[in-house]
């Protein structure tokens, strides 16, 4: 069965969606991520959607669900790399992804994730770097 | 009166076909050189309607058309099912209303994403929706 790979990097889980997802694939990703947060005790999830050419209400709902499930499991989450045309379409469709953290690229997304879990795991040094406590 | 340049018929009877519809709409949108934003809008609208066709209509048929009208070209997509039909169309188009488990954005949202939107439905008569995006 098709699956979108989830990479583990330290306390984080990274997902890059590079295919035109059918609905079941999106649901499988949602389940897999939730299980993986629990099994790896991840503190943050980063989802890169820069290759996605459309986000319809189904995929939008999946992104919202992942963000809520991560939160309930004590992890932060961020969606990065949305294409401008996708953003325009999403808003006109009526979907504003309330409650989903977003960032322009992976780097900014990682910064945001680290800030979200700052209190638990990281300490911001005076020169702007994060060090693990 | 619009001239039909090309048409393609697709069957939607399983989830994977929603992706097929998206890809076919993309191909036609690229062919008439719709802007990226307009491409994204009609593909997203088609994705919503193809899913409705499958979930609420029990599957059906999608017909894509490439049109020319005067100097402009357009992509038109018809969605037809023989499902239960829509009892209250005004209510169905309202954001946030759903008769299933969805978010209630598909129909009203799809309407906002295209230039022309036509919905014909009655209980027991199935649902026929046509969307058009002009360049």
Short mmCIF file of C-alpha atoms in Angstrom, two decimals:
data_model
loop_
_atom_site.label_atom_id
_atom_site.label_comp_id
_atom_site.label_asym_id
_atom_site.label_seq_id
_atom_site.Cartn_x
_atom_site.Cartn_y
_atom_site.Cartn_z
CA UNK A 1 0.00 0.00 0.00
CA UNK A 2 1.12 3.56 -0.75
CA UNK A 3 2.62 5.49 2.13
CA UNK A 4 4.20 8.87 2.57
CA UNK A 5 7.53 8.44 4.40
CA UNK A 6 8.04 10.06 7.79
CA UNK A 7 11.62 10.95 8.73
CA UNK A 8 12.78 11.20 12.31
CA UNK A 9 15.34 13.86 13.16
CA UNK A 10 16.09 14.24 16.83
CA UNK A 11 12.88 15.25 18.54
CA UNK A 12 11.22 16.07 15.27
CA UNK A 13 9.28 14.23 12.59
CA UNK A 14 9.62 15.48 9.03
CA UNK A 15 7.19 14.81 6.20
CA UNK A 16 7.49 15.98 2.61
CA UNK A 17 4.40 15.41 0.53
CA UNK A 18 5.55 14.99 -3.06
CA UNK A 19 2.66 13.22 -4.70
CA UNK A 20 -0.86 14.17 -5.71
CA UNK A 21 -2.49 12.53 -2.70
CA UNK A 22 -5.67 10.55 -2.99
CA UNK A 23 -7.89 10.72 0.07
CA UNK A 24 -6.90 7.37 1.57
CA UNK A 25 -3.22 8.29 1.36
CA UNK A 26 -3.94 11.48 3.31
CA UNK A 27 -5.81 9.49 5.98
CA UNK A 28 -2.99 6.95 6.21
CA UNK A 29 -0.48 9.76 6.72
CA UNK A 30 -2.65 11.18 9.49
CA UNK A 31 -2.72 7.80 11.26
CA UNK A 32 0.98 7.07 10.69
CA UNK A 33 2.03 10.45 12.05
CA UNK A 34 -0.11 10.11 15.14
CA UNK A 35 1.35 6.66 15.84
CA UNK A 36 4.86 7.85 15.20
CA UNK A 37 4.52 10.81 17.58
CA UNK A 38 3.61 8.33 20.29
CA UNK A 39 6.26 5.74 19.45
CA UNK A 40 9.15 8.19 19.07
CA UNK A 41 7.99 10.67 21.72
CA UNK A 42 8.48 13.38 19.10
CA UNK A 43 8.14 16.95 20.22
CA UNK A 44 7.39 18.48 16.87
CA UNK A 45 6.07 17.66 13.39
CA UNK A 46 7.05 19.54 10.24
CA UNK A 47 5.02 19.00 7.07
CA UNK A 48 6.46 20.33 3.83
CA UNK A 49 3.75 20.92 1.20
CA UNK A 50 5.88 22.90 -1.27
CA UNK A 51 5.31 20.25 -3.97
CA UNK A 52 1.54 20.22 -3.49
CA UNK A 53 -0.24 21.87 -6.40
CA UNK A 54 -3.60 21.98 -4.72
CA UNK A 55 -4.99 21.79 -1.21
CA UNK A 56 -8.71 21.11 -1.26
CA UNK A 57 -11.02 20.89 1.75
CA UNK A 58 -10.12 17.24 2.35
CA UNK A 59 -6.36 17.83 2.49
CA UNK A 60 -7.01 21.03 4.44
CA UNK A 61 -8.97 19.07 6.99
CA UNK A 62 -6.18 16.50 7.23
CA UNK A 63 -3.64 19.26 7.96
CA UNK A 64 -5.94 20.62 10.66
CA UNK A 65 -6.43 17.15 12.15
CA UNK A 66 -2.70 16.45 12.25
CA UNK A 67 -2.10 19.73 14.02
CA UNK A 68 -4.82 19.02 16.61
CA UNK A 69 -3.69 15.42 17.17
CA UNK A 70 -0.09 16.51 17.59
CA UNK A 71 -1.16 19.09 20.14
CA UNK A 72 -3.20 16.59 22.11
CA UNK A 73 -0.15 14.31 22.16
CA UNK A 74 2.04 17.11 23.46
CA UNK A 75 3.85 17.89 20.22
CA UNK A 76 4.05 21.04 18.15
CA UNK A 77 3.43 21.12 14.42
CA UNK A 78 4.00 23.39 11.46
CA UNK A 79 3.05 23.30 7.77
CA UNK A 80 5.66 24.86 5.50
CA UNK A 81 6.14 25.88 1.88
CA UNK A 82 2.60 26.49 0.68
CA UNK A 83 2.64 27.85 -2.87
CA UNK A 84 1.09 31.32 -3.30
CA UNK A 85 -1.53 30.07 -5.78
CA UNK A 86 -2.56 27.39 -3.27
CA UNK A 87 -2.86 29.99 -0.50
CA UNK A 88 -5.07 32.24 -2.65
CA UNK A 89 -7.29 29.31 -3.62
CA UNK A 90 -7.58 28.00 -0.07
CA UNK A 91 -8.78 31.31 1.29
CA UNK A 92 -11.28 31.75 -1.54
CA UNK A 93 -12.50 28.21 -0.94
CA UNK A 94 -13.26 29.32 2.60
CA UNK A 95 -10.56 27.38 4.41
CA UNK A 96 -8.26 29.41 6.63
CA UNK A 97 -6.51 26.52 8.42
CA UNK A 98 -7.35 27.92 11.83
CA UNK A 99 -5.10 26.47 14.50
CA UNK A 100 -2.48 25.27 12.01
CA UNK A 101 0.93 26.91 12.35
CA UNK A 102 2.51 27.78 9.01
CA UNK A 103 5.88 29.04 7.83
CA UNK A 104 7.30 30.02 4.46
CA UNK A 105 10.08 27.42 4.32
CA UNK A 106 11.61 24.52 6.22
CA UNK A 107 14.15 26.70 8.01
CA UNK A 108 11.55 29.14 9.34
CA UNK A 109 9.32 26.19 10.17
CA UNK A 110 12.03 24.56 12.28
CA UNK A 111 12.58 27.86 14.12
CA UNK A 112 8.88 28.06 14.84
CA UNK A 113 8.78 24.46 16.08
CA UNK A 114 11.75 25.04 18.35
CA UNK A 115 10.08 28.12 19.77
CA UNK A 116 6.89 26.15 20.38
CA UNK A 117 8.72 23.56 22.44
CA UNK A 118 11.31 25.96 23.79
CA UNK A 119 10.16 25.69 27.38
CA UNK A 120 10.36 21.89 27.37
CA UNK A 121 13.53 21.13 25.54
CA UNK A 122 15.51 24.08 24.34
CA UNK A 123 17.16 27.11 25.71
CA UNK A 124 17.55 30.20 23.53
CA UNK A 125 21.06 31.57 23.89
CA UNK A 126 21.82 35.29 23.63
CA UNK A 127 23.26 34.88 20.11
CA UNK A 128 19.97 33.45 18.85
CA UNK A 129 20.86 29.74 18.81
CA UNK A 130 18.97 27.00 20.52
CA UNK A 131 20.77 24.56 22.73
CA UNK A 132 19.24 21.43 24.12
CA UNK A 133 18.78 21.47 27.85
CA UNK B 1 -21.96 30.61 -28.73
CA UNK B 2 -18.97 28.62 -27.54
CA UNK B 3 -17.26 26.20 -29.92
CA UNK B 4 -16.19 22.86 -28.54
CA UNK B 5 -12.53 22.21 -29.34
CA UNK B 6 -12.00 19.06 -27.38
CA UNK B 7 -13.76 16.87 -24.85
CA UNK B 8 -12.89 14.04 -22.55
CA UNK B 9 -15.10 11.75 -20.49
CA UNK B 10 -14.06 10.23 -17.16
CA UNK B 11 -15.82 7.88 -14.84
CA UNK B 12 -15.71 8.50 -11.11
CA UNK B 13 -16.47 5.37 -9.13
CA UNK B 14 -13.59 5.19 -6.65
CA UNK B 15 -11.39 7.55 -4.66
CA UNK B 16 -8.41 7.29 -6.99
CA UNK B 17 -10.56 8.76 -9.77
CA UNK B 18 -10.67 12.12 -7.94
CA UNK B 19 -6.93 12.37 -8.61
CA UNK B 20 -7.50 11.40 -12.27
CA UNK B 21 -10.06 14.21 -12.61
CA UNK B 22 -7.64 16.72 -11.05
CA UNK B 23 -4.89 15.68 -13.46
CA UNK B 24 -7.17 15.87 -16.51
CA UNK B 25 -8.39 19.36 -15.52
CA UNK B 26 -4.79 20.43 -15.02
CA UNK B 27 -3.82 19.19 -18.50
CA UNK B 28 -6.61 21.18 -20.15
CA UNK B 29 -5.92 24.29 -18.07
CA UNK B 30 -2.27 24.18 -19.09
CA UNK B 31 -3.29 23.68 -22.71
CA UNK B 32 -5.15 27.01 -22.82
CA UNK B 33 -2.43 28.62 -20.69
CA UNK B 34 -4.59 29.58 -17.72
CA UNK B 35 -2.57 31.48 -15.12
CA UNK B 36 -1.22 29.36 -12.27
CA UNK B 37 -3.75 30.82 -9.83
CA UNK B 38 -6.66 30.15 -12.21
CA UNK B 39 -5.38 26.62 -12.84
CA UNK B 40 -5.20 25.99 -9.11
CA UNK B 41 -8.71 27.36 -8.62
CA UNK B 42 -10.44 25.21 -11.22
CA UNK B 43 -8.47 22.08 -10.23
CA UNK B 44 -9.44 22.63 -6.59
CA UNK B 45 -13.10 23.22 -7.53
CA UNK B 46 -13.07 20.06 -9.68
CA UNK B 47 -11.53 18.09 -6.81
CA UNK B 48 -14.31 19.16 -4.43
CA UNK B 49 -17.06 18.37 -6.93
CA UNK B 50 -15.56 15.02 -7.96
CA UNK B 51 -15.48 14.03 -4.28
CA UNK B 52 -19.11 15.11 -3.83
CA UNK B 53 -20.01 13.10 -6.91
CA UNK B 54 -18.46 10.01 -5.35
CA UNK B 55 -19.55 10.44 -1.73
CA UNK B 56 -23.03 11.94 -2.10
CA UNK B 57 -23.92 10.92 -5.65
CA UNK B 58 -22.58 7.37 -5.41
CA UNK B 59 -20.26 7.99 -8.36
CA UNK B 60 -20.96 9.29 -11.82
CA UNK B 61 -19.51 10.84 -14.87
CA UNK B 62 -17.23 13.81 -15.44
CA UNK B 63 -16.96 15.45 -18.86
CA UNK B 64 -14.22 17.98 -19.57
CA UNK B 65 -14.49 20.42 -22.43
CA UNK B 66 -12.09 22.83 -24.00
CA UNK B 67 -14.05 25.75 -25.43
CA UNK B 68 -13.53 28.78 -27.60
CA UNK B 69 -15.90 31.72 -27.49
CA UNK B 70 -14.84 34.68 -29.60
CA UNK B 71 -11.30 35.49 -28.55
CA UNK B 72 -11.42 33.69 -25.24
CA UNK B 73 -10.86 30.06 -24.39
CA UNK B 74 -12.12 28.19 -21.40
CA UNK B 75 -12.24 24.92 -19.53
CA UNK B 76 -15.67 23.57 -18.68
CA UNK B 77 -16.29 20.54 -16.49
CA UNK B 78 -19.62 18.73 -16.09
CA UNK B 79 -20.31 16.48 -13.12
CA UNK B 80 -23.33 14.21 -13.38
CA UNK B 81 -24.61 11.63 -10.94
CA UNK B 82 -27.83 9.67 -10.57
CA UNK B 83 -27.71 9.90 -6.78
CA UNK B 84 -30.36 11.10 -4.33
CA UNK B 85 -30.20 14.72 -5.53
CA UNK B 86 -30.21 17.87 -3.42
CA UNK B 87 -33.39 18.84 -1.62
CA UNK B 88 -32.52 22.40 -0.69
CA UNK B 89 -29.95 23.86 -3.08
CA UNK B 90 -29.70 27.21 -1.30
CA UNK B 91 -28.88 25.45 1.96
CA UNK B 92 -26.40 23.08 0.27
CA UNK B 93 -24.48 26.06 -1.13
CA UNK B 94 -24.18 27.71 2.26
CA UNK B 95 -20.72 27.53 3.85
CA UNK B 96 -20.55 25.21 6.81
CA UNK B 97 -23.65 23.24 5.90
CA UNK B 98 -23.13 19.54 5.29
CA UNK B 99 -25.47 16.58 5.03
CA UNK B 100 -22.53 14.22 5.43
CA UNK B 101 -19.40 14.34 7.55
CA UNK B 102 -17.58 17.01 5.55
CA UNK B 103 -16.73 20.59 6.34
CA UNK B 104 -19.51 22.02 4.20
CA UNK B 105 -17.15 24.02 2.02
CA UNK B 106 -17.11 22.01 -1.19
CA UNK B 107 -20.15 23.31 -3.06
CA UNK B 108 -20.10 26.97 -2.03
CA UNK B 109 -16.30 27.05 -2.22
CA UNK B 110 -16.24 25.51 -5.70
CA UNK B 111 -18.74 28.14 -6.85
CA UNK B 112 -16.45 30.95 -5.68
CA UNK B 113 -13.45 29.45 -7.50
CA UNK B 114 -14.91 29.51 -11.03
CA UNK B 115 -16.39 32.05 -13.43
CA UNK B 116 -19.59 30.13 -14.16
CA UNK B 117 -21.39 27.67 -11.92
CA UNK B 118 -24.57 25.87 -12.81
CA UNK B 119 -26.35 23.41 -10.55
CA UNK B 120 -29.41 21.38 -11.50
CA UNK B 121 -30.73 18.91 -8.97
CA UNK B 122 -33.92 17.57 -7.48
CA UNK B 123 -34.66 14.76 -5.02
CA UNK B 124 -34.49 11.44 -6.86
CA UNK B 125 -33.26 13.08 -10.05
CA UNK B 126 -29.51 13.14 -9.43
CA UNK B 127 -27.24 16.18 -9.48
CA UNK B 128 -25.73 17.92 -12.49
CA UNK B 129 -23.11 20.60 -11.95
CA UNK B 130 -21.21 22.55 -14.59
CA UNK B 131 -18.25 24.81 -13.86
CA UNK B 132 -16.34 27.00 -16.32
CA UNK B 133 -13.17 29.01 -16.02
CA UNK B 134 -12.36 31.41 -18.88
CA UNK B 135 -8.98 32.73 -19.85
#
